[in-house]
CSV table of C-alpha atoms in Angstrom, one decimal:
chain,number,residue,atom,x,y,z
K,160,MET,CA,136.7,-196.9,101.8
K,161,THR,CA,133.0,-197.7,101.5
K,162,ASP,CA,131.0,-197.4,98.3
K,163,LEU,CA,129.1,-194.5,99.8
K,164,GLU,CA,132.4,-192.6,100.5
K,165,ALA,CA,133.7,-193.4,97.0
K,166,TRP,CA,130.5,-192.2,95.3
K,167,ILE,CA,130.6,-188.9,97.2
K,168,LYS,CA,134.4,-188.4,96.7
K,169,LEU,CA,134.1,-189.0,93.0
K,170,SER,CA,131.0,-186.7,92.6
K,171,LEU,CA,133.0,-183.9,94.3
K,172,ALA,CA,136.1,-184.3,92.1
K,173,LYS,CA,136.7,-181.1,90.0
K,174,GLY,CA,135.8,-181.5,86.4
K,175,VAL,CA,133.9,-184.8,86.8
K,176,GLY,CA,130.5,-184.1,85.3
K,177,GLU,CA,127.6,-186.4,85.2
K,178,GLU,CA,128.3,-188.2,82.0
K,179,THR,CA,132.0,-188.5,82.8
K,180,LEU,CA,131.2,-190.0,86.1
K,181,LYS,CA,128.9,-192.6,84.5
K,182,VAL,CA,131.4,-193.5,81.8
K,183,LEU,CA,134.2,-194.0,84.4
K,184,VAL,CA,132.0,-196.2,86.7
K,185,ARG,CA,130.9,-198.3,83.8
K,186,LYS,CA,134.5,-198.7,82.6
K,187,PHE,CA,136.0,-199.5,86.0
K,188,GLY,CA,133.1,-201.3,87.5
K,189,SER,CA,132.6,-199.3,90.7
K,190,PRO,CA,133.4,-195.8,92.1
K,191,ARG,CA,136.0,-197.4,94.4
K,192,ASN,CA,137.8,-198.9,91.4
K,193,VAL,CA,137.8,-195.5,89.7
K,194,ILE,CA,139.3,-193.7,92.6
K,195,GLN,CA,141.9,-196.4,93.2
K,196,ALA,CA,142.9,-196.6,89.5
K,197,ASP,CA,146.3,-195.1,88.7
K,198,ARG,CA,146.6,-192.0,86.6
K,199,LYS,CA,147.7,-193.8,83.5
K,200,ARG,CA,144.5,-196.0,83.4
K,201,LEU,CA,142.4,-193.0,84.1
K,202,LYS,CA,144.0,-191.0,81.3
K,203,ALA,CA,143.0,-193.7,78.9
K,204,VAL,CA,139.3,-192.8,79.6
K,205,THR,CA,139.4,-189.1,80.4
K,206,SER,CA,141.6,-186.0,80.2
K,207,SER,CA,144.9,-185.7,82.0
K,208,GLU,CA,143.5,-182.9,84.2
K,209,ILE,CA,140.5,-184.9,85.3
K,210,ALA,CA,142.6,-187.9,86.0
K,211,THR,CA,144.7,-185.8,88.3
K,212,ASN,CA,141.7,-184.4,90.1
K,213,ILE,CA,140.3,-188.0,90.6
K,214,ARG,CA,143.6,-189.1,92.2
K,215,GLU,CA,143.5,-186.1,94.5
K,216,CYS,CA,139.9,-186.7,95.6
K,217,VAL,CA,141.1,-189.8,97.5
K,218,ASN,CA,142.1,-187.4,100.3
K,219,VAL,CA,138.8,-185.5,100.4
K,220,ASP,CA,137.2,-185.9,103.8
K,221,VAL,CA,133.5,-186.8,103.4
K,222,LYS,CA,132.7,-187.7,107.0
K,223,LYS,CA,130.7,-184.5,107.5
K,224,HIS,CA,128.7,-185.2,104.4
K,225,ILE,CA,127.8,-188.7,105.6
K,226,SER,CA,127.1,-187.5,109.1
K,227,LEU,CA,124.6,-184.9,107.9
K,228,MET,CA,123.0,-187.5,105.6
K,229,ASP,CA,122.6,-189.8,108.5
K,230,SER,CA,121.0,-187.1,110.6
K,231,LEU,CA,118.5,-186.2,107.9
K,232,GLY,CA,117.8,-189.8,106.9
K,233,VAL,CA,119.2,-189.3,103.4
K,234,LYS,CA,119.8,-192.2,101.1
K,235,LEU,CA,122.2,-192.0,98.2
K,236,ILE,CA,120.9,-194.0,95.2
K,237,PRO,CA,123.4,-194.3,92.3
K,238,PHE,CA,122.4,-195.1,88.8
K,239,THR,CA,123.8,-198.6,89.1
K,240,SER,CA,121.4,-199.4,92.0
K,241,ASP,CA,118.3,-201.6,91.7
K,242,ASP,CA,116.5,-198.8,93.7
K,243,TYR,CA,117.2,-196.2,91.0
K,244,PRO,CA,113.9,-195.4,89.3
K,245,GLU,CA,113.4,-197.1,85.9
K,246,ARG,CA,111.7,-194.0,84.6
K,247,LEU,CA,115.0,-192.1,85.0
K,248,LYS,CA,117.3,-195.0,84.2
K,249,CYS,CA,116.1,-195.2,80.6
K,250,LEU,CA,116.9,-191.5,80.0
K,251,PRO,CA,120.3,-190.9,78.3
K,252,TYR,CA,120.9,-187.8,80.5
K,253,ALA,CA,119.8,-189.4,83.8
K,254,PRO,CA,121.6,-188.1,86.9
K,255,PRO,CA,124.2,-190.5,88.2
K,256,LEU,CA,123.3,-189.9,91.8
K,257,LEU,CA,120.1,-189.2,93.6
K,258,TYR,CA,120.0,-188.0,97.2
K,259,VAL,CA,116.7,-189.1,98.6
K,260,ARG,CA,114.6,-188.4,101.8
K,261,GLY,CA,111.5,-190.6,101.9
K,262,ASP,CA,110.3,-193.3,99.7
K,263,LEU,CA,111.3,-193.0,96.0
K,264,LYS,CA,109.8,-195.6,93.6
K,265,ASP,CA,108.4,-195.8,90.1
K,266,ASP,CA,105.0,-194.2,90.7
K,267,ASN,CA,102.4,-195.2,88.2
K,268,PRO,CA,100.4,-193.2,87.3
K,269,SER,CA,102.0,-189.8,88.1
K,270,ILE,CA,101.7,-186.3,86.9
K,271,ALA,CA,103.8,-183.1,87.2
K,272,ILE,CA,101.9,-180.0,88.2
K,273,ILE,CA,104.1,-176.9,87.5
K,274,GLY,CA,103.8,-173.2,86.8
K,275,SER,CA,104.7,-169.7,87.8
K,276,ARG,CA,106.3,-168.7,91.0
K,277,ARG,CA,104.3,-165.5,90.9
K,278,ALA,CA,101.0,-167.2,90.6
K,279,SER,CA,97.7,-165.5,91.0
K,280,HIS,CA,95.2,-166.6,93.7
K,281,TYR,CA,93.2,-168.2,91.0
K,282,GLY,CA,96.3,-170.2,89.8
K,283,LYS,CA,97.1,-171.4,93.3
K,284,MET,CA,93.5,-172.5,93.8
K,285,VAL,CA,93.5,-174.4,90.5
K,286,ALA,CA,96.8,-176.1,91.2
K,287,GLU,CA,95.6,-177.2,94.6
K,288,LYS,CA,92.2,-178.3,93.3
K,289,PHE,CA,93.7,-180.4,90.5
K,290,ALA,CA,96.4,-181.9,92.8
K,291,ARG,CA,93.8,-182.8,95.4
K,292,GLU,CA,91.4,-184.5,92.9
K,293,LEU,CA,94.2,-186.3,91.1
K,294,ALA,CA,95.8,-187.5,94.4
K,295,ARG,CA,92.3,-188.7,95.5
K,296,VAL,CA,92.2,-191.1,92.6
K,297,GLY,CA,95.7,-192.4,93.1
K,298,LEU,CA,98.0,-190.3,91.0
K,299,THR,CA,101.4,-189.2,92.4
K,300,ILE,CA,101.9,-185.4,92.2
K,301,VAL,CA,105.4,-184.4,91.1
K,302,SER,CA,106.7,-180.8,91.4
K,303,GLY,CA,109.6,-178.7,92.3
K,304,LEU,CA,108.8,-177.1,95.7
K,305,ALA,CA,109.1,-173.6,94.3
K,306,ARG,CA,106.9,-170.7,95.4
K,307,GLY,CA,103.5,-170.4,93.7
K,308,ILE,CA,102.1,-173.3,91.7
K,309,ASP,CA,104.6,-175.9,92.8
K,310,THR,CA,103.9,-175.3,96.5
K,311,HIS,CA,100.2,-175.5,96.1
K,312,ALA,CA,100.5,-178.7,94.0
K,313,HIS,CA,102.3,-180.3,96.9
K,314,LYS,CA,99.8,-178.9,99.4
K,315,GLY,CA,96.8,-180.2,97.4
K,316,ALA,CA,98.2,-183.8,97.3
K,317,LEU,CA,99.0,-183.7,101.0
K,318,LYS,CA,95.5,-182.6,101.9
K,319,GLU,CA,94.2,-185.8,100.4
K,320,ASN,CA,97.0,-187.8,102.1
K,321,GLY,CA,98.3,-188.6,98.6
K,322,ARG,CA,101.8,-189.2,97.4
K,323,THR,CA,103.9,-186.3,96.2
K,324,ILE,CA,107.5,-185.9,95.1
K,325,ALA,CA,109.5,-182.7,95.4
K,326,VAL,CA,112.6,-182.4,93.1
K,327,LEU,CA,115.0,-179.8,94.5
K,328,GLY,CA,117.3,-177.4,92.7
K,329,CYS,CA,119.7,-177.4,95.7
K,330,GLY,CA,121.3,-179.8,98.1
K,331,ILE,CA,118.9,-182.0,99.9
K,332,ASP,CA,120.1,-180.6,103.2
K,333,ARG,CA,118.7,-177.2,102.2
K,334,VAL,CA,115.1,-176.0,101.8
K,335,TYR,CA,114.4,-173.5,99.1
K,336,PRO,CA,112.4,-171.4,99.5
K,337,SER,CA,112.9,-171.3,103.2
K,338,GLU,CA,109.2,-170.8,104.0
K,339,ASN,CA,108.5,-174.3,102.7
K,340,VAL,CA,110.5,-175.9,105.5
K,341,TYR,CA,107.2,-177.1,107.1
K,342,LEU,CA,106.2,-178.8,103.9
K,343,ILE,CA,109.3,-181.0,103.7
K,344,ASP,CA,108.5,-183.3,106.6
K,345,LYS,CA,105.0,-183.9,105.2
K,346,ILE,CA,106.3,-184.6,101.7
K,347,ILE,CA,108.9,-187.0,103.1
K,348,THR,CA,106.1,-188.9,105.0
K,349,ASN,CA,103.8,-189.1,102.0
K,350,GLY,CA,106.4,-189.5,99.2
K,351,ALA,CA,109.9,-188.3,98.7
K,352,CYS,CA,112.2,-185.2,98.5
K,353,ILE,CA,115.0,-185.7,96.0
K,354,SER,CA,118.1,-183.9,94.6
K,355,GLU,CA,120.8,-184.7,92.2
K,356,PHE,CA,123.1,-182.1,93.8
K,357,PRO,CA,125.7,-182.8,96.5
K,358,ILE,CA,125.1,-181.9,100.1
K,359,GLY,CA,125.6,-178.2,100.7
K,360,THR,CA,124.8,-177.1,97.1
K,361,HIS,CA,123.1,-173.6,97.1
K,362,PRO,CA,120.0,-173.0,95.0
K,363,PHE,CA,121.9,-171.5,92.0
K,364,ALA,CA,119.7,-170.3,89.1
K,365,GLY,CA,121.3,-172.7,86.7
K,366,ASN,CA,120.3,-175.7,88.8
K,367,PHE,CA,116.6,-175.4,88.2
K,368,PRO,CA,116.4,-175.9,84.5
K,369,LEU,CA,118.6,-178.9,85.0
K,370,ARG,CA,116.5,-180.5,87.7
K,371,ASN,CA,113.4,-180.0,85.5
K,372,ARG,CA,114.4,-183.1,83.4
K,373,ILE,CA,113.9,-185.2,86.5
K,374,ILE,CA,110.4,-183.7,87.2
K,375,SER,CA,109.3,-184.6,83.7
K,376,GLY,CA,111.2,-187.9,83.8
K,377,LEU,CA,109.3,-189.1,86.9
K,378,SER,CA,105.9,-188.2,85.4
K,379,ASP,CA,103.5,-189.6,82.8
K,380,ALA,CA,102.3,-186.1,81.9
K,381,ILE,CA,102.8,-182.5,82.6
K,382,LEU,CA,100.1,-180.0,83.7
K,383,VAL,CA,101.0,-176.3,83.4
K,384,VAL,CA,98.7,-174.2,85.5
K,385,GLU,CA,100.0,-170.7,84.9
K,386,ALA,CA,103.1,-169.4,83.1
K,387,THR,CA,104.3,-166.2,81.7
K,388,GLN,CA,105.8,-166.2,78.1
K,389,ARG,CA,109.3,-166.3,79.5
K,390,SER,CA,108.6,-168.7,82.4
K,391,GLY,CA,111.2,-171.3,83.4
K,392,THR,CA,108.3,-173.7,83.2
K,393,PHE,CA,109.0,-174.0,79.5
K,394,THR,CA,112.3,-175.9,80.2
K,395,THR,CA,110.2,-178.7,81.9
K,396,VAL,CA,107.9,-178.7,78.9
K,397,GLU,CA,110.9,-179.0,76.5
K,398,TRP,CA,112.3,-181.9,78.5
K,399,ALA,CA,108.8,-183.5,78.6
K,400,LEU,CA,108.4,-183.2,74.8
K,401,GLU,CA,111.8,-184.7,74.3
K,402,GLN,CA,110.7,-187.6,76.5
K,403,GLY,CA,107.4,-188.0,74.6
K,404,LYS,CA,105.2,-186.9,77.5
K,405,GLU,CA,101.7,-185.5,77.2
K,406,ILE,CA,101.4,-181.7,77.9
K,407,PHE,CA,98.3,-180.3,79.5
K,408,ALA,CA,97.6,-176.6,80.1
K,409,ILE,CA,95.0,-174.6,81.9
K,410,PRO,CA,93.5,-171.9,79.6
K,411,GLY,CA,93.6,-168.5,81.2
K,412,ASN,CA,92.5,-164.8,81.0
K,413,ILE,CA,94.1,-163.4,77.8
K,414,THR,CA,94.9,-160.1,79.7
K,415,GLU,CA,96.9,-161.8,82.5
K,416,GLU,CA,100.6,-162.2,82.1
K,417,THR,CA,100.5,-165.5,84.0
K,418,SER,CA,98.2,-166.9,81.4
K,419,LYS,CA,100.0,-165.9,78.3
K,420,GLY,CA,102.4,-168.8,78.6
K,421,THR,CA,99.7,-171.4,79.1
K,422,ASN,CA,97.6,-169.9,76.3
K,423,LYS,CA,100.6,-170.0,74.0
K,424,LEU,CA,101.2,-173.7,74.9
K,425,ILE,CA,97.6,-174.5,73.9
K,426,MET,CA,98.1,-172.7,70.6
K,427,ASP,CA,101.3,-174.7,70.0
K,428,GLY,CA,99.5,-178.0,70.6
K,429,ALA,CA,99.2,-178.6,74.3
K,430,ARG,CA,95.9,-180.2,75.4
K,431,PRO,CA,93.6,-177.6,77.1
K,432,VAL,CA,92.0,-179.0,80.3
K,433,THR,CA,89.3,-177.5,82.4
K,434,SER,CA,88.7,-180.5,84.7
K,435,VAL,CA,90.5,-183.4,86.2
K,436,GLN,CA,88.3,-185.7,84.2
K,437,ASP,CA,89.9,-184.3,81.0
K,438,ILE,CA,93.2,-185.6,82.2
K,439,ILE,CA,91.9,-188.9,83.3
K,440,ASP,CA,90.3,-189.4,79.9
K,441,ALA,CA,93.4,-188.3,78.0
K,442,LEU,CA,95.7,-190.7,79.9
K,443,LYS,CA,93.1,-193.5,79.5
K,444,LEU,CA,93.1,-194.2,83.2
K,445,ASP,CA,90.3,-196.2,84.7
K,446,ARG,CA,89.4,-193.8,87.5
K,447,ILE,CA,86.2,-192.3,88.8
K,448,ILE,CA,86.3,-188.7,90.1
K,449,THR,CA,84.3,-188.5,93.2
K,450,LYS,CA,83.2,-185.4,95.1
K,451,ARG,CA,84.9,-184.7,98.4
K,452,GLU,CA,82.7,-185.7,101.4
K,453,LEU,CA,82.1,-183.0,103.8
K,454,PRO,CA,82.6,-183.5,107.5
K,455,PRO,CA,79.5,-183.0,109.8
K,456,LEU,CA,78.4,-179.4,109.9
K,457,THR,CA,76.1,-177.5,112.2
K,458,GLU,CA,73.1,-175.7,110.7
K,459,ASP,CA,74.8,-172.4,110.9
K,460,GLU,CA,77.9,-173.8,109.3
K,461,LYS,CA,75.8,-175.3,106.4
K,462,GLU,CA,74.1,-172.0,105.8
K,463,VAL,CA,77.5,-170.2,105.5
K,464,TYR,CA,79.1,-172.9,103.5
K,465,GLU,CA,76.3,-173.0,100.9
K,466,LYS,CA,76.5,-169.2,100.5
K,467,LEU,CA,80.2,-169.4,99.6
K,468,GLY,CA,81.3,-170.2,96.1
K,469,ASN,CA,84.5,-171.2,94.3
K,470,THR,CA,85.5,-167.5,94.0
K,471,ALA,CA,86.5,-165.3,96.9
K,472,THR,CA,83.8,-163.3,98.8
K,473,HIS,CA,84.6,-160.6,101.4
K,474,ILE,CA,83.3,-161.2,104.9
K,475,ASP,CA,81.3,-158.0,104.8
K,476,GLN,CA,79.5,-159.1,101.7
K,477,LEU,CA,78.8,-162.4,103.3
K,478,SER,CA,77.5,-160.7,106.4
K,479,VAL,CA,75.0,-158.7,104.3
K,480,SER,CA,73.8,-161.6,102.2
K,481,LEU,CA,73.3,-163.8,105.2
K,482,SER,CA,71.9,-161.0,107.4
K,483,MET,CA,74.4,-162.2,110.0
K,484,PRO,CA,76.6,-160.1,112.3
K,485,VAL,CA,80.3,-160.1,111.4
K,486,SER,CA,81.2,-161.1,115.0
K,487,LYS,CA,79.1,-164.3,114.7
K,488,LEU,CA,80.1,-165.0,111.1
K,489,SER,CA,83.8,-164.8,112.0
K,490,GLY,CA,83.4,-167.6,114.5
K,491,ILE,CA,81.6,-169.8,112.0
K,492,LEU,CA,84.1,-169.2,109.3
K,493,LEU,CA,86.9,-170.1,111.7
K,494,SER,CA,85.2,-173.3,112.5
K,495,LEU,CA,84.8,-174.1,108.8
K,496,GLU,CA,88.5,-173.4,108.2
K,497,LEU,CA,89.4,-175.8,111.0
K,498,LYS,CA,87.3,-178.4,109.3
K,499,SER,CA,89.2,-177.7,106.1
K,500,VAL,CA,86.1,-176.9,104.0
K,501,VAL,CA,86.7,-173.1,103.8
K,502,LYS,CA,89.8,-171.2,102.9
K,503,GLN,CA,90.6,-167.6,103.9
K,504,LEU,CA,92.5,-165.4,101.5
K,505,PRO,CA,94.3,-162.1,102.3
K,506,GLY,CA,92.0,-159.2,103.1
K,507,ARG,CA,89.4,-161.3,104.9
K,508,TYR,CA,88.1,-163.0,101.7
K,509,PHE,CA,86.7,-166.5,101.9
K,510,MET,CA,85.9,-169.3,99.5
K,511,LYS,CA,85.1,-173.0,99.5
K,512,GLU,CA,88.1,-175.3,99.9
K,513,GLN,CA,88.6,-177.1,96.6
């Protein structure tokens, strides 16, 4: 039996939770020693029921797990490994196992960008803007691959070819939400996708608050872009406060539900930020924020680009203000989109790419 097989078998044993697994491995020296220990020795460390379950896990076939891991390029990093991130290793509630696709390391500096799944267009834009600018000056962007703010945080980092880490609330062989399947390969290339849950684990609701301790644990600070008053985002904030991390929040419209959570965080002591420079200064990082350089543009493209702002404008309004036919304007806007300097929103609205 290999160590890999032993780790997987032990993690699948009924009743063996994270802390129990760590206690057993520390006591017996390795997962193989735990599984091969007789029931009497196991009972001296854990309950009779768990001791029985551990003895029975010897016969569990994990070949399919390992085959799937090999096909996806998944590495299993136990808490005893030198490859296990020091940022997590120092936490008392660190996960005993990490399933990893990509390159996981102790990123310094790093920041988690999190928020509502039901984010507004404004929230998505801000998440992407901050992620891009922070990635541009060398910060790793950590998030949870969820819909809304998380997704746009990952996208922003990737647009600058920056590092980003996605922490999943399901098995690493699954993509949740499914529409982010295209993002996974890009994240793996530019960072890592990680999960503490065994292969095949479904995205159960209870998994997400648990994984949030890893998001905060891997980060120097937390930026909350949008959140309702009952947002799951607050579990990440609670973990971060327990870990002594800095909390930043984007102030928002007091009439919007997705801003009530962030505004409440600010009232409770989170640091309000309106620019990336605010974060750089607060973290005392020696970084200079530079404006993104534009690619070469034609005269028509320059004219249209300069007319656009950081808020969405409908194509008909642009057509009137530029005295340009919609048919011609559509072609120019498409060219600007392909050059990644303009973004189209639903309903034929356009704005500058942040």
